[in-house]
PDB file of C-alpha atoms in Angstrom:
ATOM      1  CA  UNK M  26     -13.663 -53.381  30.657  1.00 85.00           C
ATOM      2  CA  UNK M  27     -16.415 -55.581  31.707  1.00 85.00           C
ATOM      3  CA  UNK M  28     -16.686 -58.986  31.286  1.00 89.00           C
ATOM      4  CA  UNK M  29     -20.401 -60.525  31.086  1.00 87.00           C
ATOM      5  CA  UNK M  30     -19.772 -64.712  31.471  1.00 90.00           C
ATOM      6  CA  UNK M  31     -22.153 -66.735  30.527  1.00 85.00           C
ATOM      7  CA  UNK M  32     -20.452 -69.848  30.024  1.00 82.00           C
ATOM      8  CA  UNK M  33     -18.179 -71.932  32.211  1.00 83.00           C
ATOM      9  CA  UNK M  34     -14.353 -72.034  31.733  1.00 76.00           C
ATOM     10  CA  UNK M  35     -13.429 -74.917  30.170  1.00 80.00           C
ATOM     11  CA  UNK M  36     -10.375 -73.866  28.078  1.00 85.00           C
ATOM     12  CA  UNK M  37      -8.316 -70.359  26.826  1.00 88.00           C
ATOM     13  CA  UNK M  38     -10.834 -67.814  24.350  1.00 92.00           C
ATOM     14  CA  UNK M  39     -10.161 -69.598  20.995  1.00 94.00           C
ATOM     15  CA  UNK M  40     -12.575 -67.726  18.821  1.00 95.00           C
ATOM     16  CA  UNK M  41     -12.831 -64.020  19.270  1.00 96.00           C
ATOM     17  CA  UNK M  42     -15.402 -61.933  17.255  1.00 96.00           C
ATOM     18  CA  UNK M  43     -15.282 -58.131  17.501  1.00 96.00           C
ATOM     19  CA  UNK M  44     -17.869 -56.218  16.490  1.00 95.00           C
ATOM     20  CA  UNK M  45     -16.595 -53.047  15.151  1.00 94.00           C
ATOM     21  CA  UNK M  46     -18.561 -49.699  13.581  1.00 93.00           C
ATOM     22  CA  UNK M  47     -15.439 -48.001  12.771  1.00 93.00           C
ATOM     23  CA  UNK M  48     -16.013 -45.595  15.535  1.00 92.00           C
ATOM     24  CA  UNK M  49     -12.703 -44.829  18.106  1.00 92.00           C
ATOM     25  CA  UNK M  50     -14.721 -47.090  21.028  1.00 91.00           C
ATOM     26  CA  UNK M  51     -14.165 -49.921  18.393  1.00 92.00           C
ATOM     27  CA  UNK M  52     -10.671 -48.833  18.287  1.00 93.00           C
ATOM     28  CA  UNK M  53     -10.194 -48.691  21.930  1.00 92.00           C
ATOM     29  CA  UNK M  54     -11.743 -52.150  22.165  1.00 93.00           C
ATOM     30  CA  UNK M  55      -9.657 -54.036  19.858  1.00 93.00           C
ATOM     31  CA  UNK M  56      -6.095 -52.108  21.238  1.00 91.00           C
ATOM     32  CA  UNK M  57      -7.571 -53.475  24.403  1.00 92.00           C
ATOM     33  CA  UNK M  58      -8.286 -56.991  23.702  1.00 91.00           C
ATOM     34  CA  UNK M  59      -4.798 -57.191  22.289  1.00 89.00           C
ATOM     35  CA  UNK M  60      -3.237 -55.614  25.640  1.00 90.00           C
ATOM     36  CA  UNK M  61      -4.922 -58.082  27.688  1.00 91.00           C
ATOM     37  CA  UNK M  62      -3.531 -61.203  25.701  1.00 90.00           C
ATOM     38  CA  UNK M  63      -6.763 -62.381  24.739  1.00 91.00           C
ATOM     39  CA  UNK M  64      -5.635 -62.738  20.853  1.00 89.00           C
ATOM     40  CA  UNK M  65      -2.618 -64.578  21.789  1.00 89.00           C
ATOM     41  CA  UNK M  66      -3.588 -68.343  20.279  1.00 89.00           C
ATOM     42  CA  UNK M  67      -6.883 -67.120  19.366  1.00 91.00           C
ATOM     43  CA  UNK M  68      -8.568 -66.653  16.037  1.00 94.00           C
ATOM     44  CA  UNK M  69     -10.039 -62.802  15.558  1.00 94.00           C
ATOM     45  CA  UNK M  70     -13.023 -62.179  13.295  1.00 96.00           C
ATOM     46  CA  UNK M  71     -13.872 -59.174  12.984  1.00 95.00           C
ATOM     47  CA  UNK M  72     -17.406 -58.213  12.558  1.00 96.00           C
ATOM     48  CA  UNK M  73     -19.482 -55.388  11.099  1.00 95.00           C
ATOM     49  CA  UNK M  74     -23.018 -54.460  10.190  1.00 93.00           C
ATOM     50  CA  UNK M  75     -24.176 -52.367   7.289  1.00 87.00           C
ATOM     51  CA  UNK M  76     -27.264 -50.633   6.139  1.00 80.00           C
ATOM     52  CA  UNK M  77     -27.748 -50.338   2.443  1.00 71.00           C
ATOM     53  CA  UNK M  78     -28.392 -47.147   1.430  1.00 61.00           C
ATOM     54  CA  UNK M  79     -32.285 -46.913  -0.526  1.00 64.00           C
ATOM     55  CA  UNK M  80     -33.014 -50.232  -0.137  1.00 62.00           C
ATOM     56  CA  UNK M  81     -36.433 -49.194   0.954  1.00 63.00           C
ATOM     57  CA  UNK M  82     -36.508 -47.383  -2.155  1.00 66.00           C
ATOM     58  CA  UNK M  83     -35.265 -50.039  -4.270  1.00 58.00           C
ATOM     59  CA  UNK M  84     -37.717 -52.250  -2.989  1.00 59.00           C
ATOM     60  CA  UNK M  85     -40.560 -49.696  -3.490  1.00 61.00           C
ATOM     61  CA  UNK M  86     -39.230 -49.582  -7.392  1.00 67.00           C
ATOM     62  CA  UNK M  87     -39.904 -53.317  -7.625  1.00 67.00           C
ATOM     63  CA  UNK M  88     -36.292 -53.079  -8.276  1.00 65.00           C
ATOM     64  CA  UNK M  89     -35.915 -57.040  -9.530  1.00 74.00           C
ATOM     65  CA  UNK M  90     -34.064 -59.108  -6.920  1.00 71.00           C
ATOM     66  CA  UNK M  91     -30.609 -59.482  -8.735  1.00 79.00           C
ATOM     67  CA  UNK M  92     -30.278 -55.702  -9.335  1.00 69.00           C
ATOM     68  CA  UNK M  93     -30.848 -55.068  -5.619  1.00 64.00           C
ATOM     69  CA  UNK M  94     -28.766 -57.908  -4.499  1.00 78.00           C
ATOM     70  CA  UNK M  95     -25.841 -56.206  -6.717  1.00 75.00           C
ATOM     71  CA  UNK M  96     -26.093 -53.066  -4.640  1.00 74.00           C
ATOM     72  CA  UNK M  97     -25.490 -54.678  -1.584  1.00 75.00           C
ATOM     73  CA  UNK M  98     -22.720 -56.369  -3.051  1.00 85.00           C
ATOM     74  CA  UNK M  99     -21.294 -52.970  -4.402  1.00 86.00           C
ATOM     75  CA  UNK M 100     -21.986 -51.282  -1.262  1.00 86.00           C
ATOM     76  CA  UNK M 101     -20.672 -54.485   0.673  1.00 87.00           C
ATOM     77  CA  UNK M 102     -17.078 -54.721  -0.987  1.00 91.00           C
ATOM     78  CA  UNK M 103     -16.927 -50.514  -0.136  1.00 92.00           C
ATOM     79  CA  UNK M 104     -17.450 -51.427   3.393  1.00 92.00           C
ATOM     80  CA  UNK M 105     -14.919 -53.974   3.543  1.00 93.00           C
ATOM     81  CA  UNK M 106     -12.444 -51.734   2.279  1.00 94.00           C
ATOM     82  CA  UNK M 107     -13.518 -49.174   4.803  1.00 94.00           C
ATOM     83  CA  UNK M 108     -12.979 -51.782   7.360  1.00 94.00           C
ATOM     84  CA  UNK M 109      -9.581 -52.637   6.291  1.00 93.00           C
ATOM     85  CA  UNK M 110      -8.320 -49.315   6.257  1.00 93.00           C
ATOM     86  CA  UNK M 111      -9.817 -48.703   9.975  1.00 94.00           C
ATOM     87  CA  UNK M 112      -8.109 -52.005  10.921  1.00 93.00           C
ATOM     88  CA  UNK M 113      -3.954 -51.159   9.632  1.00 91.00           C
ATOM     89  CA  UNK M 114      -5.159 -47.750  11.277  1.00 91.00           C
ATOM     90  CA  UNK M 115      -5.632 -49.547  14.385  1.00 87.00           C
ATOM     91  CA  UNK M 116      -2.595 -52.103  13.709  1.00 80.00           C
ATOM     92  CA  UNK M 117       0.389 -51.365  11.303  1.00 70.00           C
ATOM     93  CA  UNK M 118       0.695 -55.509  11.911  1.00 72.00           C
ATOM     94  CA  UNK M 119      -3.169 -55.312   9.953  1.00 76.00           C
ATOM     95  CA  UNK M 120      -1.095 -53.840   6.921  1.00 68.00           C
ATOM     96  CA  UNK M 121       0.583 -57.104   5.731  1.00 75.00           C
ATOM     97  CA  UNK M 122      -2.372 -59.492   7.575  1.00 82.00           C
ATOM     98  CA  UNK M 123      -6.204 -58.941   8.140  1.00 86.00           C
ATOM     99  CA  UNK M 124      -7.775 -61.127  10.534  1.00 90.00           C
ATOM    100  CA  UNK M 125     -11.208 -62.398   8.875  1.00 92.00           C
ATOM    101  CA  UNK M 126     -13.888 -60.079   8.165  1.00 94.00           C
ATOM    102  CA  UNK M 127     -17.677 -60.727   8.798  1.00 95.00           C
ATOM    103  CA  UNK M 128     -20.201 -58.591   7.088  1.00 93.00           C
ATOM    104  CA  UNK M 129     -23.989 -58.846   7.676  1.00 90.00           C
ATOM    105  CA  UNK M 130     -26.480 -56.185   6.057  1.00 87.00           C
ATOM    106  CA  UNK M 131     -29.209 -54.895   8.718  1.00 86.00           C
ATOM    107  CA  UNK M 132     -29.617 -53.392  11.862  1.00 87.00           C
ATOM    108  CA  UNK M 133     -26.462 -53.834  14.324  1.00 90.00           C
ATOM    109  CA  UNK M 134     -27.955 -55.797  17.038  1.00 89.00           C
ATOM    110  CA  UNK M 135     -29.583 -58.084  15.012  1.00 90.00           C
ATOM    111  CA  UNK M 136     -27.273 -58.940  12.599  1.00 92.00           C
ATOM    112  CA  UNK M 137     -24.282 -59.513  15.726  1.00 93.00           C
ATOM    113  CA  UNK M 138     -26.934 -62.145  16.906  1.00 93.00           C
ATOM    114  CA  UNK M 139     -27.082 -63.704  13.610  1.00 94.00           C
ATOM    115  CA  UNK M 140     -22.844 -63.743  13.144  1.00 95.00           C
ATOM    116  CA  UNK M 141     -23.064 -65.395  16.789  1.00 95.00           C
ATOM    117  CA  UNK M 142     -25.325 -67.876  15.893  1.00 94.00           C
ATOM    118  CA  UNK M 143     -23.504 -69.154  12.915  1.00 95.00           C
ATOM    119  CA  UNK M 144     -19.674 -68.100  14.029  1.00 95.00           C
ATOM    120  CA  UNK M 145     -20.245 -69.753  17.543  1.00 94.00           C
ATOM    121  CA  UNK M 146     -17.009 -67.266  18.853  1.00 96.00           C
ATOM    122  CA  UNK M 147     -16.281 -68.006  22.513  1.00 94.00           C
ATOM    123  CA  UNK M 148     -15.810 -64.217  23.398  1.00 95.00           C
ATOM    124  CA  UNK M 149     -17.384 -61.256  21.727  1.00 95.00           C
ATOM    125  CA  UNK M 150     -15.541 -58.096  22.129  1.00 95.00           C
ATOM    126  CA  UNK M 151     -16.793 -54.483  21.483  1.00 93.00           C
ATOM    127  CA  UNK M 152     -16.132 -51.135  22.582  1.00 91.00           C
ATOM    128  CA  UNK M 153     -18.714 -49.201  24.013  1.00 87.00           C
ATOM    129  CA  UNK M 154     -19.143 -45.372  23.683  1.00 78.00           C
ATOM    130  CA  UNK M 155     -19.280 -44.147  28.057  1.00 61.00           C
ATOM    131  CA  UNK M 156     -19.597 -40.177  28.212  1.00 52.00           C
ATOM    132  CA  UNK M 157     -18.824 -38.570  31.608  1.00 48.00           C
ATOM    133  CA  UNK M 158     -20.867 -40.358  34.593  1.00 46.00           C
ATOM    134  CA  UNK M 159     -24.277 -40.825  32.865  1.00 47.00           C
ATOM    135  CA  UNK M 160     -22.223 -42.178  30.202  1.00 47.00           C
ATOM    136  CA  UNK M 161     -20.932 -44.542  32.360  1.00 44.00           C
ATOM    137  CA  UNK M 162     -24.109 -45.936  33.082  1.00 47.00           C
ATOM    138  CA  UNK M 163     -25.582 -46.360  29.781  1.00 47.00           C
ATOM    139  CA  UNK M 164     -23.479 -48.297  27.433  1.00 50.00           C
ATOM    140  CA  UNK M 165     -25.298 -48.153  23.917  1.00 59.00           C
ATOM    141  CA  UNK M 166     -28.185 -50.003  22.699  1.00 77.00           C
ATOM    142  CA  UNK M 167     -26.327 -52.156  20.744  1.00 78.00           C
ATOM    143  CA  UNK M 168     -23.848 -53.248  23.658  1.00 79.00           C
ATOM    144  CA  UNK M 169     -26.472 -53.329  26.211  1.00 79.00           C
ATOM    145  CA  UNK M 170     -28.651 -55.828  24.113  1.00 79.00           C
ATOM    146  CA  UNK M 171     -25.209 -57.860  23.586  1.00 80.00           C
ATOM    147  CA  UNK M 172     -24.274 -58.124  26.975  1.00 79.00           C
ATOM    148  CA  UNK M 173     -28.333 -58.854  27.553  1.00 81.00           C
ATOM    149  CA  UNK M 174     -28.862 -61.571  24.979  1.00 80.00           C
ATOM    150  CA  UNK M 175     -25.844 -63.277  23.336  1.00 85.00           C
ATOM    151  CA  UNK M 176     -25.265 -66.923  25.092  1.00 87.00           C
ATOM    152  CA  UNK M 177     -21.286 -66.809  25.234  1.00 91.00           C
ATOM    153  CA  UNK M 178     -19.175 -64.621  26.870  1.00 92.00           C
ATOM    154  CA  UNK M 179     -19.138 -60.442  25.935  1.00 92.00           C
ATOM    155  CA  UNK M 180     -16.451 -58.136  26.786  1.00 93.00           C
ATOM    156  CA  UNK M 181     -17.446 -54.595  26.598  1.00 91.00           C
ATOM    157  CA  UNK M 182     -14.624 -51.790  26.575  1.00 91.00           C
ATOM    158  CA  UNK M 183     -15.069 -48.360  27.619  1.00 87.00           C
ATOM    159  CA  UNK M 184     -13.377 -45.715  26.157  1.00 83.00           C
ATOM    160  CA  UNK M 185     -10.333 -44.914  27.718  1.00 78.00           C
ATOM    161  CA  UNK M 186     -10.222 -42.605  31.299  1.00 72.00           C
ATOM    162  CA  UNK M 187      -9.040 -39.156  30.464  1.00 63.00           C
ATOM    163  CA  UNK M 188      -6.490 -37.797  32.835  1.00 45.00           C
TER     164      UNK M 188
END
């Protein structure tokens, strides 16, 4: 794991956010944060972007505002259900209690810097998705732009080494 600091100590990580896609990297990442201790005494959010499906279309259709804000809504409450099922996959301790769950329609890297803003976590964790050595050197676009323009701290996971 890497971990990008960009502000000084002052006290324990008390706010974690983890940006998850419900891929195994996000997996890996939260296993990982767990291992290390960091969500001992800390507060874990976990956070996700979404796309909704033919919004462009919608839009185009001069769908009116309240009908398009109900299929984000619909499409929202399918992704947090997603999102809890990927979680008590990850944790059978998820099963009986979810940390909090941050969704944000748009484009990954956008919407993490918008959770950030208003969420103010002291650490954000994600995994990132490292194939063989090139892999190793390019972490994702949405990792690379966290660990290039978020103001607190960012610890990016690799997948695990294979043996």
């Amino acid at each position: 794991p890497v971990l990008m600091v960009n502000r000084s100590a002052e006290r324990p990580y008390r706010r974690l956010l983890a940006a998850v896609d419900m891929s195994q990297p996000s997996g890996d990442a939260l296993r990982a944060v767990a291992r290390l201790g960091l969500t001992e005494g800390a507060e874990l959010t976990v956070f996700h972007a979404f796309r909704q499906p033919g919004r462009g279309g919608m839009m185009l259709a001069d769908l009116p505002a309240e009908a398009v804000q109900g299929h984000v809504a619909t499409t929202a409450a399918e992704t947090r259900a997603a999102l809890a099922r990927f979680l008590q996959g990850i944790d059978p301790g998820f099963a009986s209690r979810l940390p909090s769950i941050v969704l944000e329609e748009g484009s990954p890297a956008d919407a993490l810097q918008a959770a950030v803003r208003r969420l103010s976590p002291d650490l954000v964790v994600m995994g990132t998705r490292g194939h063989g050595l090139i892999g190793r050197l390019v972490l994702g676009s949405v990792a690379e732009a966290a660990l290039r323009t978020l103001d607190c701290d960012v610890l990016a996971v690799p997948p695990p080494a294979t043996s």
